[in-house]
Structures are given as structure tokens and as C-alpha cells.
PDB file of C-alpha atoms in Angstrom:
ATOM      1  CA  MET A   1      30.877  18.547  -3.956  1.00 60.00           C
ATOM      2  CA  ALA A   2      32.031  20.668  -1.032  1.00 57.00           C
ATOM      3  CA  GLY A   3      28.433  21.282   0.016  1.00 58.00           C
ATOM      4  CA  GLY A   4      27.629  17.576  -0.021  1.00 64.00           C
ATOM      5  CA  SER A   5      24.655  17.953  -2.345  1.00 74.00           C
ATOM      6  CA  VAL A   6      26.123  16.178  -5.394  1.00 84.00           C
ATOM      7  CA  PRO A   7      25.337  12.445  -5.527  1.00 92.00           C
ATOM      8  CA  LEU A   8      28.611  10.487  -5.748  1.00 96.00           C
ATOM      9  CA  LEU A   9      28.650   6.922  -7.030  1.00 97.00           C
ATOM     10  CA  ASP A  10      31.629   4.679  -6.278  1.00 97.00           C
ATOM     11  CA  SER A  11      31.828   1.972  -8.958  1.00 97.00           C
ATOM     12  CA  ARG A  12      34.590  -0.069  -7.332  1.00 97.00           C
ATOM     13  CA  SER A  13      34.404  -3.183  -5.181  1.00 96.00           C
ATOM     14  CA  ALA A  14      32.846  -3.195  -1.721  1.00 96.00           C
ATOM     15  CA  GLU A  15      36.298  -3.921  -0.257  1.00 96.00           C
ATOM     16  CA  GLN A  16      37.742  -0.765  -1.807  1.00 96.00           C
ATOM     17  CA  PHE A  17      34.674   1.301  -0.854  1.00 97.00           C
ATOM     18  CA  GLU A  18      34.965   0.102   2.761  1.00 95.00           C
ATOM     19  CA  GLY A  19      38.693   0.866   2.897  1.00 96.00           C
ATOM     20  CA  LYS A  20      39.673  -2.798   3.288  1.00 95.00           C
ATOM     21  CA  ALA A  21      41.600  -2.811  -0.007  1.00 96.00           C
ATOM     22  CA  LYS A  22      42.982  -0.235  -2.404  1.00 95.00           C
ATOM     23  CA  SER A  23      44.209   0.113  -5.924  1.00 95.00           C
ATOM     24  CA  PRO A  24      47.912   0.811  -6.458  1.00 96.00           C
ATOM     25  CA  GLN A  25      46.816   4.045  -8.154  1.00 95.00           C
ATOM     26  CA  ALA A  26      45.247   5.424  -4.957  1.00 96.00           C
ATOM     27  CA  ARG A  27      47.485   6.853  -2.245  1.00 95.00           C
ATOM     28  CA  VAL A  28      45.224   5.605   0.579  1.00 96.00           C
ATOM     29  CA  PRO A  29      42.214   3.263   0.864  1.00 96.00           C
ATOM     30  CA  GLY A  30      38.649   4.489   1.266  1.00 96.00           C
ATOM     31  CA  THR A  31      36.109   6.438  -0.744  1.00 96.00           C
ATOM     32  CA  LEU A  32      34.952   9.996  -1.306  1.00 95.00           C
ATOM     33  CA  PRO A  33      32.925  11.415   1.592  1.00 93.00           C
ATOM     34  CA  GLY A  34      29.216  11.112   0.866  1.00 92.00           C
ATOM     35  CA  ALA A  35      29.639   8.447  -1.810  1.00 95.00           C
ATOM     36  CA  VAL A  36      27.365   5.448  -2.189  1.00 96.00           C
ATOM     37  CA  LEU A  37      28.361   2.130  -3.689  1.00 96.00           C
ATOM     38  CA  ILE A  38      26.995   0.310  -6.701  1.00 96.00           C
ATOM     39  CA  GLU A  39      29.596  -2.220  -7.738  1.00 94.00           C
ATOM     40  CA  ASN A  40      30.261  -2.033 -11.455  1.00 90.00           C
ATOM     41  CA  GLY A  41      29.026  -5.578 -12.137  1.00 93.00           C
ATOM     42  CA  ALA A  42      25.578  -4.779 -10.760  1.00 96.00           C
ATOM     43  CA  PHE A  43      24.697  -3.108 -14.068  1.00 96.00           C
ATOM     44  CA  TYR A  44      25.067  -6.363 -16.044  1.00 94.00           C
ATOM     45  CA  SER A  45      23.073  -9.504 -16.583  1.00 94.00           C
ATOM     46  CA  ALA A  46      25.578 -12.359 -16.552  1.00 92.00           C
ATOM     47  CA  ALA A  47      22.999 -14.741 -18.013  1.00 94.00           C
ATOM     48  CA  GLU A  48      22.190 -12.427 -20.924  1.00 93.00           C
ATOM     49  CA  LYS A  49      25.726 -11.003 -21.237  1.00 95.00           C
ATOM     50  CA  ARG A  50      24.519  -7.416 -21.515  1.00 96.00           C
ATOM     51  CA  PHE A  51      23.454  -4.396 -19.515  1.00 97.00           C
ATOM     52  CA  LEU A  52      20.337  -4.671 -17.400  1.00 97.00           C
ATOM     53  CA  PRO A  53      17.176  -3.107 -18.840  1.00 97.00           C
ATOM     54  CA  ALA A  54      16.736   0.629 -18.291  1.00 97.00           C
ATOM     55  CA  ASP A  55      14.137   0.201 -15.541  1.00 97.00           C
ATOM     56  CA  ALA A  56      16.444  -2.130 -13.580  1.00 97.00           C
ATOM     57  CA  VAL A  57      19.380   0.297 -13.859  1.00 97.00           C
ATOM     58  CA  LYS A  58      17.099   3.152 -12.744  1.00 96.00           C
ATOM     59  CA  ALA A  59      15.917   1.037  -9.783  1.00 96.00           C
ATOM     60  CA  LEU A  60      19.552   0.433  -8.716  1.00 95.00           C
ATOM     61  CA  ALA A  61      20.196   4.170  -8.834  1.00 95.00           C
ATOM     62  CA  ASP A  62      17.015   4.940  -6.897  1.00 94.00           C
ATOM     63  CA  ARG A  63      17.844   2.407  -4.164  1.00 94.00           C
ATOM     64  CA  ALA A  64      21.337   3.877  -3.835  1.00 93.00           C
ATOM     65  CA  GLY A  65      19.973   7.404  -3.622  1.00 90.00           C
ATOM     66  CA  THR A  66      21.611   8.657  -6.783  1.00 90.00           C
ATOM     67  CA  GLY A  67      19.802  10.461  -9.558  1.00 82.00           C
ATOM     68  CA  ASP A  68      20.197  13.513 -11.742  1.00 87.00           C
ATOM     69  CA  ALA A  69      23.662  15.100 -11.716  1.00 91.00           C
ATOM     70  CA  THR A  70      25.355  12.031 -10.185  1.00 95.00           C
ATOM     71  CA  ILE A  71      29.142  11.886 -10.495  1.00 96.00           C
ATOM     72  CA  THR A  72      30.558   8.401 -11.016  1.00 97.00           C
ATOM     73  CA  PHE A  73      34.120   7.506 -10.021  1.00 97.00           C
ATOM     74  CA  CYS A  74      36.427   4.539  -9.447  1.00 97.00           C
ATOM     75  CA  ASN A  75      40.229   4.389  -9.220  1.00 97.00           C
ATOM     76  CA  THR A  76      41.274   5.839 -12.583  1.00 95.00           C
ATOM     77  CA  GLY A  77      37.999   6.407 -14.454  1.00 93.00           C
ATOM     78  CA  HIS A  78      37.655   3.178 -16.446  1.00 92.00           C
ATOM     79  CA  LEU A  79      35.084   1.393 -14.220  1.00 92.00           C
ATOM     80  CA  ALA A  80      33.242   4.655 -13.684  1.00 96.00           C
ATOM     81  CA  SER A  81      32.790   4.984 -17.447  1.00 96.00           C
ATOM     82  CA  VAL A  82      30.673   1.825 -17.374  1.00 95.00           C
ATOM     83  CA  SER A  83      28.474   3.103 -14.550  1.00 96.00           C
ATOM     84  CA  TRP A  84      28.234   6.475 -16.335  1.00 97.00           C
ATOM     85  CA  PHE A  85      27.054   4.686 -19.484  1.00 97.00           C
ATOM     86  CA  ALA A  86      24.538   2.575 -17.566  1.00 97.00           C
ATOM     87  CA  LEU A  87      23.013   5.545 -15.756  1.00 97.00           C
ATOM     88  CA  SER A  88      23.199   8.108 -18.537  1.00 97.00           C
ATOM     89  CA  GLU A  89      22.700   6.133 -21.717  1.00 97.00           C
ATOM     90  CA  VAL A  90      20.844   2.989 -20.629  1.00 97.00           C
ATOM     91  CA  ALA A  91      18.612   4.465 -17.899  1.00 96.00           C
ATOM     92  CA  GLY A  92      18.444   7.969 -19.397  1.00 96.00           C
ATOM     93  CA  ILE A  93      19.248   9.777 -16.143  1.00 95.00           C
ATOM     94  CA  ASP A  94      20.038  13.439 -16.799  1.00 93.00           C
ATOM     95  CA  GLY A  95      23.340  15.123 -16.026  1.00 94.00           C
ATOM     96  CA  VAL A  96      25.361  12.071 -15.004  1.00 96.00           C
ATOM     97  CA  ARG A  97      29.057  12.941 -15.041  1.00 96.00           C
ATOM     98  CA  LEU A  98      32.325  11.045 -14.794  1.00 97.00           C
ATOM     99  CA  TYR A  99      35.164  12.038 -12.481  1.00 96.00           C
ATOM    100  CA  ASP A 100      37.981  10.860 -14.735  1.00 94.00           C
ATOM    101  CA  GLY A 101      40.711  11.456 -12.127  1.00 96.00           C
ATOM    102  CA  SER A 102      38.771   9.384  -9.608  1.00 97.00           C
ATOM    103  CA  MET A 103      40.512   8.080  -6.468  1.00 97.00           C
ATOM    104  CA  SER A 104      44.007   8.336  -7.978  1.00 97.00           C
ATOM    105  CA  GLU A 105      43.608  12.102  -8.381  1.00 97.00           C
ATOM    106  CA  TRP A 106      41.533  12.675  -5.224  1.00 95.00           C
ATOM    107  CA  THR A 107      43.930  10.882  -2.885  1.00 95.00           C
ATOM    108  CA  ALA A 108      47.041  12.471  -4.426  1.00 96.00           C
ATOM    109  CA  ASP A 109      46.328  15.507  -2.240  1.00 96.00           C
ATOM    110  CA  PRO A 110      46.674  14.490   1.440  1.00 94.00           C
ATOM    111  CA  ALA A 111      44.464  17.438   2.441  1.00 93.00           C
ATOM    112  CA  ARG A 112      41.402  15.915   0.760  1.00 92.00           C
ATOM    113  CA  PRO A 113      39.167  13.871   3.071  1.00 92.00           C
ATOM    114  CA  VAL A 114      38.597  10.150   2.555  1.00 94.00           C
ATOM    115  CA  LYS A 115      35.753   8.180   4.123  1.00 93.00           C
ATOM    116  CA  ASN A 116      36.577   4.679   5.416  1.00 88.00           C
ATOM    117  CA  GLY A 117      40.279   5.463   5.040  1.00 78.00           C
ATOM    118  CA  PRO A 118      43.165   5.698   7.490  1.00 72.00           C
ATOM    119  CA  ALA A 119      41.690   8.565   9.540  1.00 61.00           C
ATOM    120  CA  ALA A 120      38.067   7.352   9.345  1.00 54.00           C
TER     121      ALA A 120
END
């Protein structure tokens, strides 16, 4: 992550990604530096009440610039588990990982940078 070569996928809302809102679990608003956003609901078909087909999930990932070895995160890990499942198990993308501490763990250390946050 320090080198900026690991794709990071923020699964939260656009408002949280942009630093306009935050979860009570996060110390400050914003997102991880270098992260891209795919809101968690984008992986579902509301009409069919299920995940999108594999090719549609893969297309979302491609448009966002994520791929193999992506790390998904949210506030505490629960939303990120859905995006992990969509990318890894539905779309079959290799090496997708889940940052279970997510923003609550990341922002607990004031020395860690936050994009779109107070100092952004």
C-alpha cells in the first residue's frame, strides 16, 4: 500500500468517500489515499434481487481501475465483505482481499494519511 501500487476499493457511500460524511467508527472523514469508489449497492440488481452477473461485476471493476489483488474496505469491514464477494466469488477476480479493520482502524492512527479528509 505504501508504494501506491495496490488497488484499493472503497465500498461506502459517495458522501463518505468524498469526506462529506463519516461513520461514527471512523475518527475523521475521507478515504484511503489512492482508493476508488464503487458503492456497495452497485453490485446488485434491485429488480432481480441478486448480485449482478459476473461480466457486469467485472465491468464495474474494470471501469474503476481495480483488478487482481484489489483490497476492499469500508468503515468496519461489513460492506467490504460484500464487494469482496462480488469481485472474488462472482466475477472470479484473483487475489481480492478484505481490509477488515477498514476506516475505523486506519483513522485510529492520526499519522496515517486520509484523502478528502480534514487536511485534504
